[in-house]
Coordinates of C-alpha atoms in Angstrom, one line a residue:
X16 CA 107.8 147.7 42.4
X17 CA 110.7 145.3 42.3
X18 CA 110.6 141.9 44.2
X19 CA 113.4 141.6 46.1
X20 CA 115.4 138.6 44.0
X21 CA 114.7 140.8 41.3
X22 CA 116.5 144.2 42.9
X23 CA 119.3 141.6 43.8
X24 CA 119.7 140.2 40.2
X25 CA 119.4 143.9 38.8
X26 CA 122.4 145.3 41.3
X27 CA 124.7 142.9 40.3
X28 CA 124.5 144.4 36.6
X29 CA 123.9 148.0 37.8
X30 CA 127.8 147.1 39.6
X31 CA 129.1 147.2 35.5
X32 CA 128.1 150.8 35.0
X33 CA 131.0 152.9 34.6
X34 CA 129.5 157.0 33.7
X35 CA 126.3 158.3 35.5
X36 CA 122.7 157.6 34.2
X37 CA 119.7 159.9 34.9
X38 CA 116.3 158.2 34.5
X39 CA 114.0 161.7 33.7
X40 CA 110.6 160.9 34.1
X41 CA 107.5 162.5 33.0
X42 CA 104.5 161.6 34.4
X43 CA 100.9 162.1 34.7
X44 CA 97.9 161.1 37.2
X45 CA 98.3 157.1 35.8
X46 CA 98.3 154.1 37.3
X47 CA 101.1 153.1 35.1
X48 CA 103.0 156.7 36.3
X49 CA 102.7 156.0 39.5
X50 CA 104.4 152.0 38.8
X51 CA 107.3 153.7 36.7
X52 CA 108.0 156.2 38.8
X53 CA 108.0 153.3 41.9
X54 CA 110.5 151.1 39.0
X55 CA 112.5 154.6 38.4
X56 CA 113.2 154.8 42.2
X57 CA 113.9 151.1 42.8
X58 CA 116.8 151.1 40.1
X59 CA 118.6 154.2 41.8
X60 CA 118.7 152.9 45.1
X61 CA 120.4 149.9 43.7
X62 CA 123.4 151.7 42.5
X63 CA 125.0 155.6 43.2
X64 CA 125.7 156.6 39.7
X65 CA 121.6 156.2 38.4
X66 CA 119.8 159.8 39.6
X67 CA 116.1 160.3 39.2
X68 CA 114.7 163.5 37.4
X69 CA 111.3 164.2 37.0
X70 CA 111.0 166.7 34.1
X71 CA 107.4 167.0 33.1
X72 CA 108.8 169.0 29.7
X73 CA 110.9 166.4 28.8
X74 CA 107.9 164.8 26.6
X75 CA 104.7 165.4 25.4
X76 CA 104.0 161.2 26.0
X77 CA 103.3 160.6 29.2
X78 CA 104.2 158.5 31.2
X79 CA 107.5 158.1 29.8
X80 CA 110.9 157.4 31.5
X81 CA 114.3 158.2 29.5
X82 CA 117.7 156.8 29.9
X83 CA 119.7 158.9 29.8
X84 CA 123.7 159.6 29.3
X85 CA 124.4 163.1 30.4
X86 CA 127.9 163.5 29.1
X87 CA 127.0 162.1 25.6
X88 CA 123.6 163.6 25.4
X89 CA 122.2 160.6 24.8
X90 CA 118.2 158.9 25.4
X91 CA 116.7 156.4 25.1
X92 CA 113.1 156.3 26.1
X93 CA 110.2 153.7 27.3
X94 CA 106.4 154.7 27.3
X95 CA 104.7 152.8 29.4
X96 CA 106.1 150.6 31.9
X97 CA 108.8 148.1 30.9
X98 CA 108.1 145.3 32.3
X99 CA 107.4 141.7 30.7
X100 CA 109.5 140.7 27.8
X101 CA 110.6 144.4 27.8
X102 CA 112.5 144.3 31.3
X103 CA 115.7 142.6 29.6
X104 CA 115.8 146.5 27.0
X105 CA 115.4 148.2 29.9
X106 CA 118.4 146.7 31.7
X107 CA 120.4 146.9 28.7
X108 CA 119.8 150.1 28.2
X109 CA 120.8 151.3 31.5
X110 CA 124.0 149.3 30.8
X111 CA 124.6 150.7 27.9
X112 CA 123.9 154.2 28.3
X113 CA 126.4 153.6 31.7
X114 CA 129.3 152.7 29.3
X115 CA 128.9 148.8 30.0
X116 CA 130.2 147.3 26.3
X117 CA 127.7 146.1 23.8
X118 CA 128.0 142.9 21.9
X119 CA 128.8 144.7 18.4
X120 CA 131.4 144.0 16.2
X121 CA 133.7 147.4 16.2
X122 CA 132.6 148.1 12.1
X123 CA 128.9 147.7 13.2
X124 CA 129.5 150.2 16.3
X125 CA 131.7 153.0 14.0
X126 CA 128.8 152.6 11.0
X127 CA 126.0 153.7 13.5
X128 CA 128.3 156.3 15.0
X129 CA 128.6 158.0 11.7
X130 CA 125.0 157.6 10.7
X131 CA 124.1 161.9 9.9
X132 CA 121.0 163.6 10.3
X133 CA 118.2 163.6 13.3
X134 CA 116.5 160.2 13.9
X135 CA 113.6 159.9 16.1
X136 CA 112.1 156.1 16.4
X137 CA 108.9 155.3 18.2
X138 CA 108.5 151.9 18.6
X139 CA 105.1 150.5 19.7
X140 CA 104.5 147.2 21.0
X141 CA 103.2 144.9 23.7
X142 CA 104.5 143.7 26.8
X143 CA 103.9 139.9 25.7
X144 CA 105.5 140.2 22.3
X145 CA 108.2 137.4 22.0
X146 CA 109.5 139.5 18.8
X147 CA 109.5 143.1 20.3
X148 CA 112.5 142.9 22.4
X149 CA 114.8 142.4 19.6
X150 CA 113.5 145.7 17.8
X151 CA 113.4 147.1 20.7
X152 CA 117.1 146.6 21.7
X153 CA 118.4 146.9 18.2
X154 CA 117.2 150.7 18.2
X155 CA 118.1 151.1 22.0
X156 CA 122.0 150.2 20.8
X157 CA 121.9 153.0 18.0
X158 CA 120.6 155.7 20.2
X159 CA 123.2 154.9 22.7
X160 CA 125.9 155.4 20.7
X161 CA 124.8 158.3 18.2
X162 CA 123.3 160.9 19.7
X163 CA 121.5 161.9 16.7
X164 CA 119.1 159.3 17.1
X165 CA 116.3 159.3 19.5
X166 CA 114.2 155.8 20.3
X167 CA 111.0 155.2 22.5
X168 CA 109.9 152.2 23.2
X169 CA 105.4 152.5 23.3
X170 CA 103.4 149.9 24.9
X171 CA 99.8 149.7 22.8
X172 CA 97.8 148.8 25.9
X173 CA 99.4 152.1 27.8
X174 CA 98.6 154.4 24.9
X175 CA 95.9 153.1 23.0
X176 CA 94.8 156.2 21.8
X177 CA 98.3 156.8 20.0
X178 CA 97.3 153.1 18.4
X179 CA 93.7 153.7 17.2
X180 CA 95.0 157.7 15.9
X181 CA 97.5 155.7 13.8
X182 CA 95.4 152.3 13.1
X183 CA 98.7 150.2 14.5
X184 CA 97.3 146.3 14.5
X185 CA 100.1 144.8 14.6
X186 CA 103.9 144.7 16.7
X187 CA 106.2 145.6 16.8
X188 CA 105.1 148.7 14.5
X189 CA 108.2 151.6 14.2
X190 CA 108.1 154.7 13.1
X191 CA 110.9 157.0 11.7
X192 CA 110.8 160.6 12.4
X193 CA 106.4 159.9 12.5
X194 CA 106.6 158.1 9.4
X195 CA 106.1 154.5 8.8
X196 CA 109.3 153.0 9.1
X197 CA 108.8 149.0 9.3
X198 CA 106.3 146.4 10.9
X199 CA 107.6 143.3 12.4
X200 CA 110.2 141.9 13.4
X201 CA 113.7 144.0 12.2
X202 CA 117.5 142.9 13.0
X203 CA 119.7 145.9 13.7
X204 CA 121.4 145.2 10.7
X205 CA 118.4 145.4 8.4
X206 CA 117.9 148.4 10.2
X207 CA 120.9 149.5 9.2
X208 CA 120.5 148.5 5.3
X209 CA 117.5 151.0 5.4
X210 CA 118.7 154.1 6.6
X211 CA 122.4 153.3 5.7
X212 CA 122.5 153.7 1.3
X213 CA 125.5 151.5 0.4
X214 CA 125.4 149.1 3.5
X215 CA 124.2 145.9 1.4
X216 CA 126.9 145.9 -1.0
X217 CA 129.3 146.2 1.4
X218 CA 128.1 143.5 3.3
X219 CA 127.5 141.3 0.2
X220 CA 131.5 141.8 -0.5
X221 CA 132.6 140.9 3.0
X222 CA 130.4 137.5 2.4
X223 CA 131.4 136.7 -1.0
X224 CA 134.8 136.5 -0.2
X225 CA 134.6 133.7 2.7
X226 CA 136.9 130.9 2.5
X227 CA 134.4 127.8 1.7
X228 CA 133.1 125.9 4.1
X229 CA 132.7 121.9 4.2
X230 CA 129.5 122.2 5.8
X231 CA 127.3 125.0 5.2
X232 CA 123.8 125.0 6.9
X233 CA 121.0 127.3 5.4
X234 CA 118.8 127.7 8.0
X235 CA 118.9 128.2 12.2
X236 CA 115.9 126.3 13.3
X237 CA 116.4 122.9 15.8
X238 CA 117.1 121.3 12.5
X239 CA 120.0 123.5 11.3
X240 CA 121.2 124.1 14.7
X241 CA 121.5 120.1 15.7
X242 CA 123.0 120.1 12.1
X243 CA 125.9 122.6 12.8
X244 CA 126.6 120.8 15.8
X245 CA 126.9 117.7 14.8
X246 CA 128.9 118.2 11.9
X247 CA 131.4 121.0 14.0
X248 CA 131.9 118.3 16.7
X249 CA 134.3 116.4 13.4
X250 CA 136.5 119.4 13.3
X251 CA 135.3 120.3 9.8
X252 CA 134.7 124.0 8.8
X253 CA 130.7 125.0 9.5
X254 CA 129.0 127.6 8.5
X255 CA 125.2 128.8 9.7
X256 CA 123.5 131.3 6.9
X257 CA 119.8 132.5 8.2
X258 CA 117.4 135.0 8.3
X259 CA 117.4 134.2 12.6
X260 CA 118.7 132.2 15.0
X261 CA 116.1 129.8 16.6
X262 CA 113.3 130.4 13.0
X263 CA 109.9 129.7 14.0
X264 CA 110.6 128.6 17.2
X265 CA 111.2 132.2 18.3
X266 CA 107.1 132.9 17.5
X267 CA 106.1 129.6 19.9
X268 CA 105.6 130.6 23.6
X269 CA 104.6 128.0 25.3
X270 CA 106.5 124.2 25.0
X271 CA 105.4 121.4 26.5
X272 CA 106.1 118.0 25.0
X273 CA 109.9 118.4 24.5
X274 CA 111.5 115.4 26.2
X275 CA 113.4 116.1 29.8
X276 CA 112.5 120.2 29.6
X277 CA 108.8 119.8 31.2
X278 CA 108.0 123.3 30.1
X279 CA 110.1 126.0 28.5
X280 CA 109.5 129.0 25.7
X281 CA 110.2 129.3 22.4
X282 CA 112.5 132.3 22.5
X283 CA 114.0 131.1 25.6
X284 CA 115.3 127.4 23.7
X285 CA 116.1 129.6 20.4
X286 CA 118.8 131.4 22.7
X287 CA 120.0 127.9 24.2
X288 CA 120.5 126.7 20.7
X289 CA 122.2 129.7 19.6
X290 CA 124.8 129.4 22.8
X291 CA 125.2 125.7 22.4
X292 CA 126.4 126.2 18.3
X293 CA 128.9 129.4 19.3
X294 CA 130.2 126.7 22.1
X295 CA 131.9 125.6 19.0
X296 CA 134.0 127.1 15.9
X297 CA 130.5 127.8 13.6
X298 CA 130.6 130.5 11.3
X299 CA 127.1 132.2 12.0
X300 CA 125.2 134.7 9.4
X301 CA 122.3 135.8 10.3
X302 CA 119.7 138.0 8.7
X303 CA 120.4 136.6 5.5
X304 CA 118.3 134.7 2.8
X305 CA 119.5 132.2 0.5
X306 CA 117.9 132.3 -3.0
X307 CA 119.7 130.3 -5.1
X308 CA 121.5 126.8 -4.8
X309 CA 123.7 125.8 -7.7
X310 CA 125.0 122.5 -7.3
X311 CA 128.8 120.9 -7.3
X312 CA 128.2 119.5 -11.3
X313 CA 127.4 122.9 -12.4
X314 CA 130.1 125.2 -11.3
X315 CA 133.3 125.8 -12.0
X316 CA 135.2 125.0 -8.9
X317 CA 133.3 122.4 -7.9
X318 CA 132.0 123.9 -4.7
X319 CA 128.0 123.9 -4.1
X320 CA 127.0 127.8 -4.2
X321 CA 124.4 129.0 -2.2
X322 CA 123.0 132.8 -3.4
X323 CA 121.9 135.1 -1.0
X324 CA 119.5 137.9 -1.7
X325 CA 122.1 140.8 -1.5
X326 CA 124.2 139.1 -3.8
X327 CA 126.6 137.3 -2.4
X328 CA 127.4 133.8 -2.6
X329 CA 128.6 131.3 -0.4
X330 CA 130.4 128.4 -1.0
X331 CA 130.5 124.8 0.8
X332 CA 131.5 121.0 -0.5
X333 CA 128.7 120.0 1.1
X334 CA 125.2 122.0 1.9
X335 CA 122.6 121.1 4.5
X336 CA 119.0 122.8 3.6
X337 CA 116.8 123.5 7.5
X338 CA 115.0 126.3 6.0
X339 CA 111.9 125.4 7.7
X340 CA 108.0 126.8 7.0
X341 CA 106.2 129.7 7.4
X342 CA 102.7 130.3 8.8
X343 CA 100.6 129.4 6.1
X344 CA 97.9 132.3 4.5
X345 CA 94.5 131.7 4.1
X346 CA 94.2 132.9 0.2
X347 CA 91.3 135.0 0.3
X348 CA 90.0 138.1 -0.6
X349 CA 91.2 140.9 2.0
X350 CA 93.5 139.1 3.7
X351 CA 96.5 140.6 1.8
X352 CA 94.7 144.2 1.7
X353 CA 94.2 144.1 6.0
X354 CA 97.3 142.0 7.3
X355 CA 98.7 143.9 10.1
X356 CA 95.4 145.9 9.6
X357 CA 93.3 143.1 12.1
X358 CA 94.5 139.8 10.0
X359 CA 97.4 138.8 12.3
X360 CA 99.3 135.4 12.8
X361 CA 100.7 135.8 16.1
X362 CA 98.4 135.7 18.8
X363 CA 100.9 136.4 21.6
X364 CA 102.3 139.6 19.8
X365 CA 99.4 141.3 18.7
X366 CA 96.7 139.7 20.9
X367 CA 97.1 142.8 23.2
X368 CA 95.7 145.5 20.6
X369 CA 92.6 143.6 20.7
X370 CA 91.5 144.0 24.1
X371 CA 88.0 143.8 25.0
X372 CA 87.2 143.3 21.0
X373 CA 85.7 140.5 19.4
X374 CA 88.3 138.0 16.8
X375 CA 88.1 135.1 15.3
X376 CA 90.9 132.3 14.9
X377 CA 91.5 130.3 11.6
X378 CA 92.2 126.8 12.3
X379 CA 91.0 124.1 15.2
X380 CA 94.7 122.4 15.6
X381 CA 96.8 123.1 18.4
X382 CA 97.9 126.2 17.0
X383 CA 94.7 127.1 16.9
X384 CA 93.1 126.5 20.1
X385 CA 95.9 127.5 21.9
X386 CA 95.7 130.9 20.5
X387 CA 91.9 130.7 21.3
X388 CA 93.0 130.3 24.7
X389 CA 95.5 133.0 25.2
X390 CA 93.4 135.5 23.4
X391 CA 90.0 134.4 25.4
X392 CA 91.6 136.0 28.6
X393 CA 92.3 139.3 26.5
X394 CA 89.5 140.1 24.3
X395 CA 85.7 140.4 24.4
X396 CA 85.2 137.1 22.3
X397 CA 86.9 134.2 20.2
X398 CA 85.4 132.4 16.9
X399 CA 87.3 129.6 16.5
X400 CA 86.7 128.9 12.9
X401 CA 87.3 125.1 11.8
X402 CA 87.3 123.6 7.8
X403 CA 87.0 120.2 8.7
X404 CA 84.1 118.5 10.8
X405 CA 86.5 117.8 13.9
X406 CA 89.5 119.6 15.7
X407 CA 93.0 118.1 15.4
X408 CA 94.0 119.4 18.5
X409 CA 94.6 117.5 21.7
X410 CA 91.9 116.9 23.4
X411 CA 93.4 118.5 26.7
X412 CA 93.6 122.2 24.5
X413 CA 90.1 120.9 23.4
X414 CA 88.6 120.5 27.0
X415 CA 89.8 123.5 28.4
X416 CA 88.5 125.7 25.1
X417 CA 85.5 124.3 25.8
X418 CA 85.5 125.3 29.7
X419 CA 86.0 129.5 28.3
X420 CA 83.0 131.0 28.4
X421 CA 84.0 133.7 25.6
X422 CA 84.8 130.8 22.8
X423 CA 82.9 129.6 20.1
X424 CA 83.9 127.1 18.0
X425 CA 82.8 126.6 14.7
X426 CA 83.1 123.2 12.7
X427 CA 82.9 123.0 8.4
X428 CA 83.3 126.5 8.4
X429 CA 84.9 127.5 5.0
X430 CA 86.6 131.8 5.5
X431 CA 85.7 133.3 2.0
X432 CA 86.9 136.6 2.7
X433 CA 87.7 139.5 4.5
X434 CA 85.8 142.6 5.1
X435 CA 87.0 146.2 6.6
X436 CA 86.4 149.8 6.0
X437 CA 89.5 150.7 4.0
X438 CA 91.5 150.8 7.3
X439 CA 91.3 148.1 9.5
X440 CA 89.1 144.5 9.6
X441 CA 85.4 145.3 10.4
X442 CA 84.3 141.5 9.5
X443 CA 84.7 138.5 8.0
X444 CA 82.3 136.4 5.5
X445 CA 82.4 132.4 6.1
X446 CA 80.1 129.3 4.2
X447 CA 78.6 126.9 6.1
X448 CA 80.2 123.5 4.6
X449 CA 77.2 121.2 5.8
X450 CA 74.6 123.4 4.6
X451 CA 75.8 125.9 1.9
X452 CA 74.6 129.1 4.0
X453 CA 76.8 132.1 3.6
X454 CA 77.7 133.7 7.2
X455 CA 79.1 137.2 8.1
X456 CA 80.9 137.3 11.0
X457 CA 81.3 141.3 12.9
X458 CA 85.0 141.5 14.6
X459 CA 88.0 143.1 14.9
X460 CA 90.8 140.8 14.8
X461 CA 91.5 137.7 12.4
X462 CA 94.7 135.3 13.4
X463 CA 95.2 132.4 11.1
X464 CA 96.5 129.3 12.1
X465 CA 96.3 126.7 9.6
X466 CA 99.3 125.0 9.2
X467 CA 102.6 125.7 7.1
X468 CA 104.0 126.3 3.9
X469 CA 107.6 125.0 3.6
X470 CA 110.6 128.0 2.8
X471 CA 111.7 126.2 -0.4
X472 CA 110.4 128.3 -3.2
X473 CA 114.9 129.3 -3.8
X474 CA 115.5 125.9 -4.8
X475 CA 113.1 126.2 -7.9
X476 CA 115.3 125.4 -10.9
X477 CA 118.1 123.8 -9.1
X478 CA 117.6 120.1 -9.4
X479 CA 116.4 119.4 -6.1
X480 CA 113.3 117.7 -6.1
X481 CA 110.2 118.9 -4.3
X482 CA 107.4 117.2 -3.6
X483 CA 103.9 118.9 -4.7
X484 CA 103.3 120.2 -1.5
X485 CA 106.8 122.0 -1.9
X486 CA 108.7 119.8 0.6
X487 CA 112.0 118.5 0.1
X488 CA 112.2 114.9 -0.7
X489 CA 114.7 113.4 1.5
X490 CA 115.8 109.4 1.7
X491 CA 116.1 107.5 5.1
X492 CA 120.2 109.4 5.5
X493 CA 118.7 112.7 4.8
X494 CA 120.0 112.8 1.1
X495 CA 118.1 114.9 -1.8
X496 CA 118.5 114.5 -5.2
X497 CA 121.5 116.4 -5.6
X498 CA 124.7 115.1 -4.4
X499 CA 126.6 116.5 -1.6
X500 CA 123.2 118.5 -0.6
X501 CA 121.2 117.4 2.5
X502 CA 118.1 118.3 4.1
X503 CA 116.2 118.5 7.5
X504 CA 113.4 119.7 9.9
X505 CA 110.0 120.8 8.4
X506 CA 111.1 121.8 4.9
X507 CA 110.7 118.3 4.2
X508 CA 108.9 115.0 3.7
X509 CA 109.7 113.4 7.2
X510 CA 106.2 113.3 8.8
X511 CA 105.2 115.0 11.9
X512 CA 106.8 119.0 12.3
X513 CA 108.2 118.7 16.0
X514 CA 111.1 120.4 17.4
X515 CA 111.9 117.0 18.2
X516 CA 111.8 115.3 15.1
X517 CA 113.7 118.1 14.0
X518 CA 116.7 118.0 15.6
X519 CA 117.1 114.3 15.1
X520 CA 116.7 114.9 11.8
X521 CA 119.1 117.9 11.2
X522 CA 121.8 115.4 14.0
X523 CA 121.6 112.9 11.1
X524 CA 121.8 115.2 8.0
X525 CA 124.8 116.6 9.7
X526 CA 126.6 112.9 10.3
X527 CA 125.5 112.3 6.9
X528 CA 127.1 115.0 5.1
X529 CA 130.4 114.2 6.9
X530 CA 129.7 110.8 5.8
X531 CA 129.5 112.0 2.1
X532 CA 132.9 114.1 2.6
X533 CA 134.5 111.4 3.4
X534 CA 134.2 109.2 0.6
X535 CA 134.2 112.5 -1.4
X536 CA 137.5 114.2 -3.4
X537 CA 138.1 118.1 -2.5
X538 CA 137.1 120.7 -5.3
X539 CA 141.2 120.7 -5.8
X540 CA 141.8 117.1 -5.7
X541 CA 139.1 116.9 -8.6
X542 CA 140.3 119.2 -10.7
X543 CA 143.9 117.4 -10.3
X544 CA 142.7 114.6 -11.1
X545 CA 141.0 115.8 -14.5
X546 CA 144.3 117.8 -15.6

């Protein structure tokens, strides 16, 4: 099952296992059983203390293999076979479950350990979901250290019964003890916040009472990250607050025009960008939303404060804003009522759970066409539906679209709305722009990608200027209208959202902001000055 540079890779980590692991496999007459049980075997021959059991009562889900810890009674399952972005939770859950440390801070570890009552997770995803891993692992840590909780990890394309029975359209999709727990992507400490009453405060008091920073960056994009770096290289105090590390270059796969790296993907430069800021003395929050901005003039201590959504503030003499943008929505009828019921926006996560069926894709840009692509060697069909009367994506994406038997492209088609049965997408209704006809289009699947909206709706009210299209408007240094606050990447007015562009941009905010501290008094040095 296992190449064997892979087997060599995977017994050098197997050598950190200190307590016995049993893989207990249940099978059935599958293809995929007979590939896990093949993966099960591999593993054990790589290292004494991991023992294959096959226990057809272990599970009603077959196939399924379970990791577990004998002594602690812990498990920690994975329906389906692991491979893909998946392989990296299946190492680290034989690590963990064989006593190899995890990277938790020692309160995060004791809260899940005394998390009461039975916990079951299911977690159904697919093996090319860029976002699934980190659910994935999150819930694979709690189960190895609380034996109370149970987690299995479902692929949709393995068990697609399980996924039509329970109309999942979208991963990762978890479930709580067969309940609806969450649909997306979930930290391990929003996780937490859920099934853990009190855990929010708590965290908002920890936060509140930081020392303040000199440089505080609101977002973790290629923006904010180039910012923290550049502004921690002075030896000033940084801070990082986000809701992730990497922001929407984690949902990109594939990257091609980023100067020197002649291909890489998204998820795999978020985690270089992550490693390169920790390489210096950055305070890094993640999972956490600013809300608010108040600026210098109107406090009392002469700090900037940024509000986060659990309440707590932080405080900085200067701020630089990388919040980025979102995928934008389509504004239609249905959409809302069917998202993650067929209307998607990630082609690579939930591409899968369209196999063999017919979708459409919103939007003839590179975005666009490039999902068109992927999803034209998954599905039955793609619609690529276009507003304008040409594509805006390069003609390369263009040529080889147009080489795929299975894709249609429609130009001056205007999406009016979105049809379905109550439960999932049946359809969707679109007019003709050159003539005026109304169409109806029968499919499955809808995945929009039309551009972005800029993550700027918290600065509402606080005297930095927006343009209309809700950017920030930033001068030639990365200034806004507010002194000591700065901003960069695509949550503003510089032209042309590249990763690219947005480093250089966030590199100069953060030289700028030291600039301004500089030729700027301390909070205390202003308030001696006024007594």
């Amino acid at each position: 099952m296992l190449d064997q540079n892979m087997k060599t890779q995977l017994k050098t980590y197997l050598d950190n296992l200190k307590t016995d692991v049993h893989l207990v496999l249940s099978l059935d007459d599958s293809d995929t059983a007979q590939k896990l049980n093949a993966l099960a075997k591999d593993i054990a021959s790589l290292n004494d203390k991991v023992t294959v059991i096959e226990n057809q009562n272990a599970s009603s889900r077959k196939p399924v293999m379970q990791v577990v810890n004998p002594a602690k009674k812990t498990a920690l399952g994975f329906a389906g076979l692991p491979m893909g972005h998946e392989f990296t939770s299946l190492v680290l859950a034989l690590l963990h479950s064989g006593g190899h440390p995890m990277k938790l801070e020692p309160e995060v570890i004791e809260q899940i350990a005394g998390l009461e009552g039975e916990m079951n997770f299911e977690v159904f995803i697919s093996l090319s979901c860029q976002n699934c891993p980190d659910v994935v692992q999150a819930l694979n840590m709690m189960a190895a250290i609380n034996p109370n909780i149970k987690t299995t990890m479902i692929d949709g394309a393995a068990f697609q019964n399980e996924v039509s029975e329970r109309n999942i359209m979208a991963v990762p999709s978890v479930y709580l003890n067969g309940e609806v727990f969450t649909q997306g992507r979930i930290s391990l400490n929003e996780i937490l916040q859920k099934v853990d009453s009190g855990a929010s405060q708590k965290q908002a008091a920890a936060i509140s009472e930081k020392a303040p920073y000199e440089v505080l960056v609101v977002g973790g994009g290629p923006a904010g990250a180039s910012a923290a770096i550049y502004a921690a290289r002075k030896g000033i105090r940084t801070g990082v607050v986000a809701e992730r590390f990497g922001g929407q270059v984690m949902d990109t796969m594939s990257i091609e025009n980023f100067i020197s790296v002649k291909e890489t993907q998204g998820p795999k430069l978020a985690a270089a960008l992550e490693e390169h800021v920790k390489q210096y003395e950055v305070d890094i929050l993640t999972e956490q939303k600013a809300n608010g901005l108040v600026s210098a003039e109107q406090t009392q201590d002469g700090y900037i404060h940024v509000e986060l959504e659990n309440g707590a503030t932080l405080k900085s003499r200067s701020v630089i804003l990388s919040t980025g943008a979102r995928w934008r929505e389509m504004n239609v009828p249905g959409e809302q009522e069917y998202r993650n019921k067929g209307v998607a926006y990630c082609p690579h996560c939930d591409g899968p759970l369209f196999k063999g069926k017919k979708v459409a894709v919103i939007g003839g840009g590179n975005s666009g066409i490039e999902a068109a692509i992927d999803l034209a060697g998954i599905v039955e069909h793609v619609t690529v539906l276009e507003f304008a009367d040409t594509l805006r994506a390069d003609q390369v994406l263009i040529n080889k679209a147009n080489s795929m038997a299975n894709i249609d492209i429609i130009k001056e088609a205007q999406t009016t709305q979105v049809m379905g049965d109550g439960t999932r997408v049946t359809a969707l209704n679109y007019t003709d722009r050159a003539t005026g006809e109304e169409k109806h289009l029968e499919l499955a699947g809808i995945f929009v990608q039309i551009g972005l909206v800029p993550n700027s709706d918290f600065l509402k009210g606080s005297g930095v200027t927006l343009s209309p299209r809700g950017e920030i408007e930033v001068n030639a240094k990365g200034e806004t209208s507010v002194a000591g606050v700065f901003a960069a990447g695509d949550v503003t007015t510089v032209p042309y959202k590249q990763i690219i562009i947005a480093m250089g941009e966030g590199s100069k905010a953060g030289l700028s902001a030291f600039d301004h501290l500089i030729r700027t008094p301390a909070p205390s040095a202003k308030v001696a000055e006024l007594a």
